[in-house]
Amino acid sequence: MNDLRELYQEVILDHSKRPRNFHGMPEANRSANGHNPLCGDRATVYLHVEGDVVRDVSFEGSGCSISTASASMMTDALKGKTVAETEALFARFHELVTADPSKAATAAAELGKLAVFAGVHEFPMRVKCASLAWHTMKAALEGGDKVSTE
Ligand code: ZN
């Protein structure tokens, strides 16, 4: 279990130091701004949705390593997914970090690499860091603009 935890920390560190898809997106047709006042994390998520498919996802912002790594891995995971698949992943991720014990294991199995965030449920303050990008993405998808984790 310790090896696994170390691996998870490496993945999170890697994504926080070298975030993927970290840029604006002129062709985006959905975007939203998210703020987590508890930690000071800010994220803007851009989506290029074509028909039923999320063609491209990117983000900008500043925050702690958990929020940055989560946004980075989310953008990687969502590219090319349908809107329905994206909403399903959002729901799984939420179950994972809030750790409803009856659902967390199934959620982890379906999330692949994103399962590294299972560890944050031990740190309630960090749950909001990990889910900020996801809530912001959901708001963008639904045509919202601003989202706060408060
Ligand atoms: Zn944070």
PDB file of N, CA, C and O in Angstrom, residues 92-121:
ATOM      1  N   ARG A  92     -18.404   9.666 -11.304  1.00  0.00           N
ATOM      2  CA  ARG A  92     -17.487   8.680 -10.722  1.00  0.00           C
ATOM      3  C   ARG A  92     -16.422   9.377  -9.882  1.00  0.00           C
ATOM      4  O   ARG A  92     -16.094   8.948  -8.783  1.00  0.00           O
ATOM      5  N   PHE A  93     -15.857  10.462 -10.452  1.00  0.00           N
ATOM      6  CA  PHE A  93     -14.796  11.165  -9.745  1.00  0.00           C
ATOM      7  C   PHE A  93     -15.317  11.716  -8.421  1.00  0.00           C
ATOM      8  O   PHE A  93     -14.641  11.637  -7.385  1.00  0.00           O
ATOM      9  N   HIS A  94     -16.525  12.252  -8.449  1.00  0.00           N
ATOM     10  CA  HIS A  94     -17.128  12.787  -7.235  1.00  0.00           C
ATOM     11  C   HIS A  94     -17.299  11.690  -6.191  1.00  0.00           C
ATOM     12  O   HIS A  94     -17.005  11.881  -5.005  1.00  0.00           O
ATOM     13  N   GLU A  95     -17.745  10.517  -6.637  1.00  0.00           N
ATOM     14  CA  GLU A  95     -17.891   9.384  -5.714  1.00  0.00           C
ATOM     15  C   GLU A  95     -16.531   8.980  -5.133  1.00  0.00           C
ATOM     16  O   GLU A  95     -16.404   8.656  -3.957  1.00  0.00           O
ATOM     17  N   LEU A  96     -15.506   9.033  -5.997  1.00  0.00           N
ATOM     18  CA  LEU A  96     -14.165   8.621  -5.566  1.00  0.00           C
ATOM     19  C   LEU A  96     -13.631   9.519  -4.447  1.00  0.00           C
ATOM     20  O   LEU A  96     -13.150   9.033  -3.434  1.00  0.00           O
ATOM     21  N   VAL A  97     -13.698  10.838  -4.658  1.00  0.00           N
ATOM     22  CA  VAL A  97     -13.066  11.740  -3.690  1.00  0.00           C
ATOM     23  C   VAL A  97     -13.917  11.958  -2.450  1.00  0.00           C
ATOM     24  O   VAL A  97     -13.394  12.323  -1.401  1.00  0.00           O
ATOM     25  N   THR A  98     -15.228  11.753  -2.575  1.00  0.00           N
ATOM     26  CA  THR A  98     -16.043  11.874  -1.381  1.00  0.00           C
ATOM     27  C   THR A  98     -16.158  10.525  -0.675  1.00  0.00           C
ATOM     28  O   THR A  98     -16.670  10.442   0.423  1.00  0.00           O
ATOM     29  N   ALA A  99     -15.647   9.481  -1.377  1.00  0.00           N
ATOM     30  CA  ALA A  99     -15.441   8.183  -0.749  1.00  0.00           C
ATOM     31  C   ALA A  99     -16.655   7.578  -0.073  1.00  0.00           C
ATOM     32  O   ALA A  99     -16.582   7.092   1.039  1.00  0.00           O
ATOM     33  N   ASP A 100     -17.779   7.637  -0.732  1.00  0.00           N
ATOM     34  CA  ASP A 100     -18.887   6.815  -0.301  1.00  0.00           C
ATOM     35  C   ASP A 100     -18.374   5.380  -0.430  1.00  0.00           C
ATOM     36  O   ASP A 100     -18.116   4.907  -1.533  1.00  0.00           O
ATOM     37  N   PRO A 101     -18.173   4.694   0.718  1.00  0.00           N
ATOM     38  CA  PRO A 101     -17.446   3.425   0.685  1.00  0.00           C
ATOM     39  C   PRO A 101     -18.094   2.403  -0.248  1.00  0.00           C
ATOM     40  O   PRO A 101     -17.415   1.560  -0.827  1.00  0.00           O
ATOM     41  N   SER A 102     -19.401   2.482  -0.412  1.00  0.00           N
ATOM     42  CA  SER A 102     -20.070   1.505  -1.256  1.00  0.00           C
ATOM     43  C   SER A 102     -19.797   1.756  -2.734  1.00  0.00           C
ATOM     44  O   SER A 102     -19.970   0.881  -3.564  1.00  0.00           O
ATOM     45  N   LYS A 103     -19.362   2.970  -3.067  1.00  0.00           N
ATOM     46  CA  LYS A 103     -19.182   3.312  -4.469  1.00  0.00           C
ATOM     47  C   LYS A 103     -17.732   3.576  -4.849  1.00  0.00           C
ATOM     48  O   LYS A 103     -17.379   3.500  -6.026  1.00  0.00           O
ATOM     49  N   ALA A 104     -16.899   3.906  -3.879  1.00  0.00           N
ATOM     50  CA  ALA A 104     -15.542   4.348  -4.178  1.00  0.00           C
ATOM     51  C   ALA A 104     -14.738   3.302  -4.944  1.00  0.00           C
ATOM     52  O   ALA A 104     -14.011   3.634  -5.869  1.00  0.00           O
ATOM     53  N   ALA A 105     -14.884   2.041  -4.570  1.00  0.00           N
ATOM     54  CA  ALA A 105     -14.099   0.993  -5.215  1.00  0.00           C
ATOM     55  C   ALA A 105     -14.476   0.839  -6.682  1.00  0.00           C
ATOM     56  O   ALA A 105     -13.612   0.767  -7.553  1.00  0.00           O
ATOM     57  N   THR A 106     -15.765   0.831  -6.960  1.00  0.00           N
ATOM     58  CA  THR A 106     -16.232   0.746  -8.341  1.00  0.00           C
ATOM     59  C   THR A 106     -15.772   1.967  -9.118  1.00  0.00           C
ATOM     60  O   THR A 106     -15.323   1.861 -10.257  1.00  0.00           O
ATOM     61  N   ALA A 107     -15.891   3.131  -8.474  1.00  0.00           N
ATOM     62  CA  ALA A 107     -15.498   4.368  -9.129  1.00  0.00           C
ATOM     63  C   ALA A 107     -14.022   4.306  -9.509  1.00  0.00           C
ATOM     64  O   ALA A 107     -13.648   4.631 -10.627  1.00  0.00           O
ATOM     65  N   ALA A 108     -13.193   3.855  -8.583  1.00  0.00           N
ATOM     66  CA  ALA A 108     -11.750   3.778  -8.827  1.00  0.00           C
ATOM     67  C   ALA A 108     -11.461   2.876 -10.019  1.00  0.00           C
ATOM     68  O   ALA A 108     -10.623   3.189 -10.866  1.00  0.00           O
ATOM     69  N   ALA A 109     -12.180   1.762 -10.096  1.00  0.00           N
ATOM     70  CA  ALA A 109     -11.957   0.812 -11.180  1.00  0.00           C
ATOM     71  C   ALA A 109     -12.296   1.439 -12.528  1.00  0.00           C
ATOM     72  O   ALA A 109     -11.651   1.160 -13.529  1.00  0.00           O
ATOM     73  N   GLU A 110     -13.290   2.312 -12.547  1.00  0.00           N
ATOM     74  CA  GLU A 110     -13.721   2.914 -13.810  1.00  0.00           C
ATOM     75  C   GLU A 110     -12.911   4.142 -14.191  1.00  0.00           C
ATOM     76  O   GLU A 110     -12.968   4.596 -15.327  1.00  0.00           O
ATOM     77  N   LEU A 111     -12.165   4.675 -13.246  1.00  0.00           N
ATOM     78  CA  LEU A 111     -11.486   5.952 -13.489  1.00  0.00           C
ATOM     79  C   LEU A 111     -10.057   5.799 -13.999  1.00  0.00           C
ATOM     80  O   LEU A 111      -9.448   6.776 -14.403  1.00  0.00           O
ATOM     81  N   GLY A 112      -9.507   4.601 -13.937  1.00  0.00           N
ATOM     82  CA  GLY A 112      -8.143   4.410 -14.408  1.00  0.00           C
ATOM     83  C   GLY A 112      -7.169   5.272 -13.624  1.00  0.00           C
ATOM     84  O   GLY A 112      -7.196   5.282 -12.391  1.00  0.00           O
ATOM     85  N   LYS A 113      -6.342   6.025 -14.343  1.00  0.00           N
ATOM     86  CA  LYS A 113      -5.308   6.843 -13.708  1.00  0.00           C
ATOM     87  C   LYS A 113      -5.862   7.843 -12.710  1.00  0.00           C
ATOM     88  O   LYS A 113      -5.202   8.211 -11.745  1.00  0.00           O
ATOM     89  N   LEU A 114      -7.092   8.300 -12.959  1.00  0.00           N
ATOM     90  CA  LEU A 114      -7.681   9.307 -12.077  1.00  0.00           C
ATOM     91  C   LEU A 114      -7.891   8.769 -10.662  1.00  0.00           C
ATOM     92  O   LEU A 114      -8.111   9.534  -9.733  1.00  0.00           O
ATOM     93  N   ALA A 115      -7.813   7.460 -10.518  1.00  0.00           N
ATOM     94  CA  ALA A 115      -7.983   6.844  -9.199  1.00  0.00           C
ATOM     95  C   ALA A 115      -6.913   7.297  -8.208  1.00  0.00           C
ATOM     96  O   ALA A 115      -7.053   7.094  -7.009  1.00  0.00           O
ATOM     97  N   VAL A 116      -5.838   7.924  -8.700  1.00  0.00           N
ATOM     98  CA  VAL A 116      -4.808   8.419  -7.777  1.00  0.00           C
ATOM     99  C   VAL A 116      -5.384   9.400  -6.767  1.00  0.00           C
ATOM    100  O   VAL A 116      -4.817   9.588  -5.694  1.00  0.00           O
ATOM    101  N   PHE A 117      -6.534   9.996  -7.103  1.00  0.00           N
ATOM    102  CA  PHE A 117      -7.100  10.984  -6.197  1.00  0.00           C
ATOM    103  C   PHE A 117      -7.932  10.360  -5.076  1.00  0.00           C
ATOM    104  O   PHE A 117      -8.484  11.079  -4.246  1.00  0.00           O
ATOM    105  N   ALA A 118      -8.011   9.041  -5.057  1.00  0.00           N
ATOM    106  CA  ALA A 118      -8.747   8.372  -3.979  1.00  0.00           C
ATOM    107  C   ALA A 118      -8.198   8.804  -2.624  1.00  0.00           C
ATOM    108  O   ALA A 118      -8.945   8.932  -1.652  1.00  0.00           O
ATOM    109  N   GLY A 119      -6.886   9.043  -2.564  1.00  0.00           N
ATOM    110  CA  GLY A 119      -6.241   9.402  -1.301  1.00  0.00           C
ATOM    111  C   GLY A 119      -6.739  10.693  -0.680  1.00  0.00           C
ATOM    112  O   GLY A 119      -6.603  10.895   0.523  1.00  0.00           O
ATOM    113  N   VAL A 120      -7.300  11.591  -1.495  1.00  0.00           N
ATOM    114  CA  VAL A 120      -7.673  12.889  -0.926  1.00  0.00           C
ATOM    115  C   VAL A 120      -8.863  12.813   0.032  1.00  0.00           C
ATOM    116  O   VAL A 120      -9.064  13.728   0.811  1.00  0.00           O
ATOM    117  N   HIS A 121      -9.628  11.723  -0.042  1.00  0.00           N
ATOM    118  CA  HIS A 121     -10.786  11.665   0.853  1.00  0.00           C
ATOM    119  C   HIS A 121     -10.370  11.663   2.322  1.00  0.00           C
ATOM    120  O   HIS A 121     -11.151  11.989   3.195  1.00  0.00           O
TER     121      HIS A 121
END
